[in-house]
PDB file of C-alpha atoms and ligand atoms in Angstrom:
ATOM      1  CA  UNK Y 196     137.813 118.520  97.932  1.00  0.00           C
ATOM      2  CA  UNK Y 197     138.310 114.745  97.726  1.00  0.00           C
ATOM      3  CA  UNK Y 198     138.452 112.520  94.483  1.00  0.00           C
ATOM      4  CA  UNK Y 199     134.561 111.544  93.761  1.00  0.00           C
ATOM      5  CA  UNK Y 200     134.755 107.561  94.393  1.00  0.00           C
ATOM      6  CA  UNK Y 201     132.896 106.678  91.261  1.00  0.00           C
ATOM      7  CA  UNK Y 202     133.920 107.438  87.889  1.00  0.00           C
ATOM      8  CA  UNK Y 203     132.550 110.362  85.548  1.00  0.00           C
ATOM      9  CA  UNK Y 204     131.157 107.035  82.966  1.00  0.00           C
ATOM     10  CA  UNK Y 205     129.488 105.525  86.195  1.00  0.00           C
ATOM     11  CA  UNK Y 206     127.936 108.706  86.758  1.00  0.00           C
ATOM     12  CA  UNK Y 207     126.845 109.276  83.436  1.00  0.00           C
ATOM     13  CA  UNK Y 208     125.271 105.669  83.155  1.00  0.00           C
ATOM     14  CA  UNK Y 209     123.484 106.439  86.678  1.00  0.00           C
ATOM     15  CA  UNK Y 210     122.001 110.134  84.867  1.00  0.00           C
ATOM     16  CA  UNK Y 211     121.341 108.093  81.724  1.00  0.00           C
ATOM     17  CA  UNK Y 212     118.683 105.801  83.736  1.00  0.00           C
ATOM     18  CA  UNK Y 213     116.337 108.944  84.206  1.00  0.00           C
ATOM     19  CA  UNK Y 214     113.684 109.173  81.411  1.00  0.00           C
ATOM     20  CA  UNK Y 215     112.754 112.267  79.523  1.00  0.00           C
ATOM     21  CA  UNK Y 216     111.831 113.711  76.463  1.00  0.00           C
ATOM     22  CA  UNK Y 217     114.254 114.902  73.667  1.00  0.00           C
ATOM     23  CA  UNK Y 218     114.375 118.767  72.336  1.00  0.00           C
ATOM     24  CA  UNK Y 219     116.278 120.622  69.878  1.00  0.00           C
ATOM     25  CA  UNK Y 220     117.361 124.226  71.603  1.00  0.00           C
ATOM     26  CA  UNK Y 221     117.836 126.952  69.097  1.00  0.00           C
ATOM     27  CA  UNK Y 222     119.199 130.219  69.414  1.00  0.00           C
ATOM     28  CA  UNK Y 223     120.989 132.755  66.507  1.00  0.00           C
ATOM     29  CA  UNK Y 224     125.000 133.863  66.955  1.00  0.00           C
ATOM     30  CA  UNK Y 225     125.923 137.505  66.538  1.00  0.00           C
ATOM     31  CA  UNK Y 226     125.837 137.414  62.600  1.00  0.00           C
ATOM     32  CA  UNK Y 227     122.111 135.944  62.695  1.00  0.00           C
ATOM     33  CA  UNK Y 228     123.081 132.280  61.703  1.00  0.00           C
ATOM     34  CA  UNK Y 229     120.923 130.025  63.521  1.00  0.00           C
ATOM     35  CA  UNK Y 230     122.480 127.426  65.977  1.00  0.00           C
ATOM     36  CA  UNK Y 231     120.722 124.739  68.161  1.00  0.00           C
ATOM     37  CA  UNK Y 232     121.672 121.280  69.649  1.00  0.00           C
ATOM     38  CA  UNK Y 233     119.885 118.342  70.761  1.00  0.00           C
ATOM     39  CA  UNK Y 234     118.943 118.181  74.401  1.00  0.00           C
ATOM     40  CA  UNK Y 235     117.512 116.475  76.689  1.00  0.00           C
ATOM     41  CA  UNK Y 236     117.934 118.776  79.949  1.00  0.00           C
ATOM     42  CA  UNK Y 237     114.815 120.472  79.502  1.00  0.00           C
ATOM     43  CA  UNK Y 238     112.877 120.904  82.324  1.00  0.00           C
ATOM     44  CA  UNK Y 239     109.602 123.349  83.162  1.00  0.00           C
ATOM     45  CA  UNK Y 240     110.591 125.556  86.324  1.00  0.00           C
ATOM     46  CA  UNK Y 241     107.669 128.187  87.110  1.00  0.00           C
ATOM     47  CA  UNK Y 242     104.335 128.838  85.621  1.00  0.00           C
ATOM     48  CA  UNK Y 243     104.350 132.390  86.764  1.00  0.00           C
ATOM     49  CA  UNK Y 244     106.345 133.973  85.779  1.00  0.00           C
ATOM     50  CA  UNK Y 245     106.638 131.185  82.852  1.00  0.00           C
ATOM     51  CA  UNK Y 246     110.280 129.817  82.863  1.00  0.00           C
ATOM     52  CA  UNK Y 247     111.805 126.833  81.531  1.00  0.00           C
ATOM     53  CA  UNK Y 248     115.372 125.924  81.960  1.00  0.00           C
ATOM     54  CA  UNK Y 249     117.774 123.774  79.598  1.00  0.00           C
ATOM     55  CA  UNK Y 250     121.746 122.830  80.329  1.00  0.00           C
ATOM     56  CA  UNK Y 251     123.979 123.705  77.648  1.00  0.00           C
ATOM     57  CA  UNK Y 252     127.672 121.890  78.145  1.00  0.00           C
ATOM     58  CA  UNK Y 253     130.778 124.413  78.001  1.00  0.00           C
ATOM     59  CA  UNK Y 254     132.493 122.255  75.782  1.00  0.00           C
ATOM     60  CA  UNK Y 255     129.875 122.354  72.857  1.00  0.00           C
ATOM     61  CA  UNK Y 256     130.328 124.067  69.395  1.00  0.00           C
ATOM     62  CA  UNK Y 257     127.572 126.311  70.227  1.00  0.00           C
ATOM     63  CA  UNK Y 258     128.461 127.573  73.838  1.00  0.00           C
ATOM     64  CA  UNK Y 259     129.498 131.508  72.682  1.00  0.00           C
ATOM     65  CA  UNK Y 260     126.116 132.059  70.493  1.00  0.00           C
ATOM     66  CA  UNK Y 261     123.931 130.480  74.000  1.00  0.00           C
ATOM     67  CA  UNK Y 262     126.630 132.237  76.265  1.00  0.00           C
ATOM     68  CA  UNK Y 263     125.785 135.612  74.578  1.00  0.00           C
ATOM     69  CA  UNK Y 264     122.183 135.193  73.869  1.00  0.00           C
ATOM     70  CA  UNK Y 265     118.830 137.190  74.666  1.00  0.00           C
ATOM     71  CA  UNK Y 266     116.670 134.397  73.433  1.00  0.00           C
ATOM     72  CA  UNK Y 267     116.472 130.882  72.414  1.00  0.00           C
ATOM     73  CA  UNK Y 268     113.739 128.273  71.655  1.00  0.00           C
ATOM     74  CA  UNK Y 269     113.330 124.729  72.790  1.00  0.00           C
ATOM     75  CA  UNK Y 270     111.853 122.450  70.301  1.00  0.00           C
ATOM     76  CA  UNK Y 271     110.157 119.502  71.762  1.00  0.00           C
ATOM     77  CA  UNK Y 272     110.476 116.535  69.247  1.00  0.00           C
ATOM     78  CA  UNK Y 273     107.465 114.089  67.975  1.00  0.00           C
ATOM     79  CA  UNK Y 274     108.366 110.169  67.996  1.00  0.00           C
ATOM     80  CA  UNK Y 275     109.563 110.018  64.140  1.00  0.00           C
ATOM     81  CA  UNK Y 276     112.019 112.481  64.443  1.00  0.00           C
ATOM     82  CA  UNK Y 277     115.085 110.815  66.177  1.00  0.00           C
ATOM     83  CA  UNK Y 278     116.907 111.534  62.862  1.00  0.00           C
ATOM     84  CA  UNK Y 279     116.449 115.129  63.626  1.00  0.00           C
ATOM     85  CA  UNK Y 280     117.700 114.546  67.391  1.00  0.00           C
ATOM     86  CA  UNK Y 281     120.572 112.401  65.563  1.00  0.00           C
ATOM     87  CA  UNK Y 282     121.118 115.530  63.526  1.00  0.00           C
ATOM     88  CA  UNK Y 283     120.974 118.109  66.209  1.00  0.00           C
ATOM     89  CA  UNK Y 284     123.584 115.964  68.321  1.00  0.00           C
ATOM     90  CA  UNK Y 285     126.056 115.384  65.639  1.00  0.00           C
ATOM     91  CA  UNK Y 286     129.530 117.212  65.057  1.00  0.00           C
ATOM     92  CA  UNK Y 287     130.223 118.658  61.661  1.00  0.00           C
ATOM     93  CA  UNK Y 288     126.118 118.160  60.211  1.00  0.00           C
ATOM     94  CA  UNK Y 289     124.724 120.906  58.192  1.00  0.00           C
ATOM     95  CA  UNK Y 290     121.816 120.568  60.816  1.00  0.00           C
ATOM     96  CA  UNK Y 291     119.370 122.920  59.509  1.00  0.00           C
ATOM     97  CA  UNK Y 292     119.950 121.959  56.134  1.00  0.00           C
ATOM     98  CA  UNK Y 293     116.851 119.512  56.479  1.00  0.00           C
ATOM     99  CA  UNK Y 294     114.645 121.016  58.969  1.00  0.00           C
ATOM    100  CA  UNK Y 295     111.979 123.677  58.138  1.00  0.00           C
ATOM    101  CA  UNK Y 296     111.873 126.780  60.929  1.00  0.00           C
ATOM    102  CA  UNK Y 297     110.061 129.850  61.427  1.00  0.00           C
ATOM    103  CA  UNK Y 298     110.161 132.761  63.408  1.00  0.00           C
ATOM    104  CA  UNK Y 299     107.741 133.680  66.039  1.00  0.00           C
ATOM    105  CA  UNK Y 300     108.337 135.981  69.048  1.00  0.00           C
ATOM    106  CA  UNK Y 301     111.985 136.288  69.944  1.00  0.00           C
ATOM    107  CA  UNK Y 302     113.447 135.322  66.285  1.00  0.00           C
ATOM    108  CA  UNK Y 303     115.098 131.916  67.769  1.00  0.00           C
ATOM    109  CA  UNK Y 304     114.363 129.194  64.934  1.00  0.00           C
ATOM    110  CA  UNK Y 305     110.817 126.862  65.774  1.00  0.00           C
ATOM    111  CA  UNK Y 306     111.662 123.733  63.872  1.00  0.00           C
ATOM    112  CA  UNK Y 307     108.237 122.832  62.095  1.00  0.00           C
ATOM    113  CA  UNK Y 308     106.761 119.462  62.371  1.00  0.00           C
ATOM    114  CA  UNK Y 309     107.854 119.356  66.091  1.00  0.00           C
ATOM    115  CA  UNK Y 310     105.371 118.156  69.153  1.00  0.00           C
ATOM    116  CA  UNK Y 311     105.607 121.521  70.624  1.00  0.00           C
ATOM    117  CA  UNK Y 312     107.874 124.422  71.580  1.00  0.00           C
ATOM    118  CA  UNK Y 313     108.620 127.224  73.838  1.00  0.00           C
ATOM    119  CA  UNK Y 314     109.763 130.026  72.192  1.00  0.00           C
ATOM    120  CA  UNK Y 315     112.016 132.384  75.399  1.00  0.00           C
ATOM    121  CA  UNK Y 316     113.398 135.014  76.306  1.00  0.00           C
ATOM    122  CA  UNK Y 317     116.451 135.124  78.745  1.00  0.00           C
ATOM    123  CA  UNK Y 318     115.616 135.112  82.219  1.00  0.00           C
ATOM    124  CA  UNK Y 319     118.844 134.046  83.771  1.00  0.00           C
ATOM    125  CA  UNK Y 320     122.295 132.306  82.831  1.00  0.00           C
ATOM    126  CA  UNK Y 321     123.491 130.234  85.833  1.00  0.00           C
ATOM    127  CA  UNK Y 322     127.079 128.653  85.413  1.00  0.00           C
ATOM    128  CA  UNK Y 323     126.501 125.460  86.998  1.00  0.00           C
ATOM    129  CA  UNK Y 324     130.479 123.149  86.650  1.00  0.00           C
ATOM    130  CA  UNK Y 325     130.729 121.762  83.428  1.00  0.00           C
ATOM    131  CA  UNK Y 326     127.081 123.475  81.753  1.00  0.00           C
ATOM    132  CA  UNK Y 327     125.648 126.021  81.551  1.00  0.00           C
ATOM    133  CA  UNK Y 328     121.951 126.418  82.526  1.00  0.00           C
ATOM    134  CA  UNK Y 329     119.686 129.021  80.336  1.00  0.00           C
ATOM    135  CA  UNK Y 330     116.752 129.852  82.265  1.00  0.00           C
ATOM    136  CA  UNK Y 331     114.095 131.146  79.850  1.00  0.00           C
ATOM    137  CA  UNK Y 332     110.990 133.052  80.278  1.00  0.00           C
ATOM    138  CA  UNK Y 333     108.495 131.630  78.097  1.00  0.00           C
ATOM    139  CA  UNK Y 334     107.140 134.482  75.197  1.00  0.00           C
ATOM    140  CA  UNK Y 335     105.295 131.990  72.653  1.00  0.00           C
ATOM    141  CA  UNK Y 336     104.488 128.521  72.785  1.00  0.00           C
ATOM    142  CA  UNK Y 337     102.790 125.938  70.532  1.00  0.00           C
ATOM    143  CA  UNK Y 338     101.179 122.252  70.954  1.00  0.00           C
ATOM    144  CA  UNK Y 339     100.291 119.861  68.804  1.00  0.00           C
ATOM    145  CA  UNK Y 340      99.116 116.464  69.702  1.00  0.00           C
ATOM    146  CA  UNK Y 341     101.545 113.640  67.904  1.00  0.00           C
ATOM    147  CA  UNK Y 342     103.750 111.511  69.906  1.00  0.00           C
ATOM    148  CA  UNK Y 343     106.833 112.170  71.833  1.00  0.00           C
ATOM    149  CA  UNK Y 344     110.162 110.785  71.447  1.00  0.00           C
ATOM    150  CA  UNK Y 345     111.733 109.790  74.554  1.00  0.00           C
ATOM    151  CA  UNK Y 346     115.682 108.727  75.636  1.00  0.00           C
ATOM    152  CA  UNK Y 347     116.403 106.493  77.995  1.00  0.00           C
ATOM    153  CA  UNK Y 348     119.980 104.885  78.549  1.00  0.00           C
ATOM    154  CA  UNK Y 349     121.546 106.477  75.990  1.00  0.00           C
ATOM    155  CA  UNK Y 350     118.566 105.371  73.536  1.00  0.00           C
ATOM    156  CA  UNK Y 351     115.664 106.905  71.401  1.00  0.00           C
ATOM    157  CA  UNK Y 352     112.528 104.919  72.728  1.00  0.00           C
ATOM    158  CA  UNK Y 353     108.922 105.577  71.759  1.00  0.00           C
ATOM    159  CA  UNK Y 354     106.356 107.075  74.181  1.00  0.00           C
ATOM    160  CA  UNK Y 355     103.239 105.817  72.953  1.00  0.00           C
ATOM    161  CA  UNK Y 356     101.797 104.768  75.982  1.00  0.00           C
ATOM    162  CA  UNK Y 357     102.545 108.378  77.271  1.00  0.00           C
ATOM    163  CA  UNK Y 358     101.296 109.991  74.866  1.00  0.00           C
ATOM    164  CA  UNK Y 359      97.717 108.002  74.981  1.00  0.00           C
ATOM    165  CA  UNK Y 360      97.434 108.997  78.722  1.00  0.00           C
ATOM    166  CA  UNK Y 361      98.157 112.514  77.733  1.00  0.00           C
ATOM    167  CA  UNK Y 362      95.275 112.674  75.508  1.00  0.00           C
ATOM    168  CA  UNK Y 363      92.841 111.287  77.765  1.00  0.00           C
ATOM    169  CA  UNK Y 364      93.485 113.468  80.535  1.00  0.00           C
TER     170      UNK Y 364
HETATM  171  C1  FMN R 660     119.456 112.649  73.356  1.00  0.00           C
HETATM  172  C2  FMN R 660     120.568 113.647  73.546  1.00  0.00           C
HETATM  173  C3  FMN R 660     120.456 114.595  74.544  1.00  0.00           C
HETATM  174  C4  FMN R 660     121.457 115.553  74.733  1.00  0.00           C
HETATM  175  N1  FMN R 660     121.294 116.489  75.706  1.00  0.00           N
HETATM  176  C5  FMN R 660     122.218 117.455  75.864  1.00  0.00           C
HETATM  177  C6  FMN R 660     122.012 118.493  76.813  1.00  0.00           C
HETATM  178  O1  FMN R 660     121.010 118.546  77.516  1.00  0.00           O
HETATM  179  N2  FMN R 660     122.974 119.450  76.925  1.00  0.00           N
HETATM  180  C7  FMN R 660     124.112 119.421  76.149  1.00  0.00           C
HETATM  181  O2  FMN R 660     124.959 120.305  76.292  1.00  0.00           O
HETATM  182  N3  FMN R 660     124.318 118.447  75.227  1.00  0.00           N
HETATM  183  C8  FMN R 660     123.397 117.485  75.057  1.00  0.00           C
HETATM  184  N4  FMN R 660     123.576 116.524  74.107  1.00  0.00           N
HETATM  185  C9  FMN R 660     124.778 116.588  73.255  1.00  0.00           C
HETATM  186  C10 FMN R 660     124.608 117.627  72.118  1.00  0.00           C
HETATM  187  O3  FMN R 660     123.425 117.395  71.381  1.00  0.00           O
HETATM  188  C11 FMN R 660     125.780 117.595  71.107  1.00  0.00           C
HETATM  189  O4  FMN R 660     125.923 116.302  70.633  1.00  0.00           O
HETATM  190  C12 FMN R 660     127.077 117.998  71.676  1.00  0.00           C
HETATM  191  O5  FMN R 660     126.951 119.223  72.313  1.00  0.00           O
HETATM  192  C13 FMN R 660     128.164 118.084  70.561  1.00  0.00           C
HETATM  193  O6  FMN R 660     127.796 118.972  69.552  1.00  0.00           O
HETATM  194  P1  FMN R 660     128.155 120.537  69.626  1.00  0.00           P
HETATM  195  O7  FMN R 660     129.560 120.656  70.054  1.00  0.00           O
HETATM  196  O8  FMN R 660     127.940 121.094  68.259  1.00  0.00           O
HETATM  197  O9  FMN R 660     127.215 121.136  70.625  1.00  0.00           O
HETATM  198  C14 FMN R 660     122.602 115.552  73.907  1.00  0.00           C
HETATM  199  C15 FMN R 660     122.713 114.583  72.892  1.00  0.00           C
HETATM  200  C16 FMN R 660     121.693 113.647  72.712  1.00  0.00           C
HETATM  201  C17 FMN R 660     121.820 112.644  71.591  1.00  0.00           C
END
């Protein structure tokens, strides 16, 4: 295979342009101690069966407890909590220390306060280059009706406007 002619920072900039929603993806390692990562790869994939998928890159802290998982949860976040996203992204952070979680169907953590979550069990683990994608079959979820937060080009924006529209419909 040729060299790509654009550079990987190009590329990223170019992904970064595409709007979406932010999540926190949980899961628990072998010894039970929950682990989860911001992430904003989340997308739904089939209403029936119910599956959502969400990329998890090789090169993160948490790669063996999602490698070897059964289950996992993906917690969509509300406007005000970019913190936690900051939190969830960051090396080194105690980052359940401020959260509150619960357990529902599968035992991954559901972060309270959060706009909603999916709470899965795995469906399929496709190695995709440098990520991994979890498919997950949807056991549990929950809604609530605050706002989402959204990212866009590498920031946390609000998605009032959204969120309005959503309500009305
Ligand atoms: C808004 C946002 C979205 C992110 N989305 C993803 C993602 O979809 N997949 C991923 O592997 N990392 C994603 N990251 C990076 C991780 O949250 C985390 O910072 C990175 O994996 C380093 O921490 P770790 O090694 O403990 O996982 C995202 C970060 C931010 C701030």
């Amino acid at each position: 295979m040729g060299q790509p002619r654009f550079s990987q920072d190009d590329l990223r900039r170019a992904f970064g342009t595409f709007l979406t929603g932010v999540t926190v993806v949980t899961t628990r390692d072998g010894a039970g101690t929950p682990c989860g990562m911001t992430a904003n790869s989340f997308t739904s994939v089939s209403l029936d069966p119910p599956l959502v998928l969400v990329c998890i890159g090789k090169r993160s802290s948490n790669i063996d407890a999602f490698r070897a998982t059964a289950s996992f949860a993906v917690n969509i976040l509300g406007q005000d909590q970019a913190g936690v996203a900051a939190v969830f992204a960051s090396r080194g952070a105690d980052r359940f220390a401020g959260v509150d979680c619960r357990e529902v169907a599968t035992g991954a953590p559901i972060l309270e306060d959060c706009l909603s979550w999916f709470d899965c069990r795995l469906h399929q683990r496709v190695d995709a280059g440098d990520h991994l994608i979890l498919i997950g079959e949807v056991q549990e979820f929950g809604v609530s009706l605050s706002e989402p937060l959204g990212f866009c080009g590498g920031r946390f924006i609000s998605l009032g406007e959204a969120a309005r529209h959503r309500v009305e419909a």
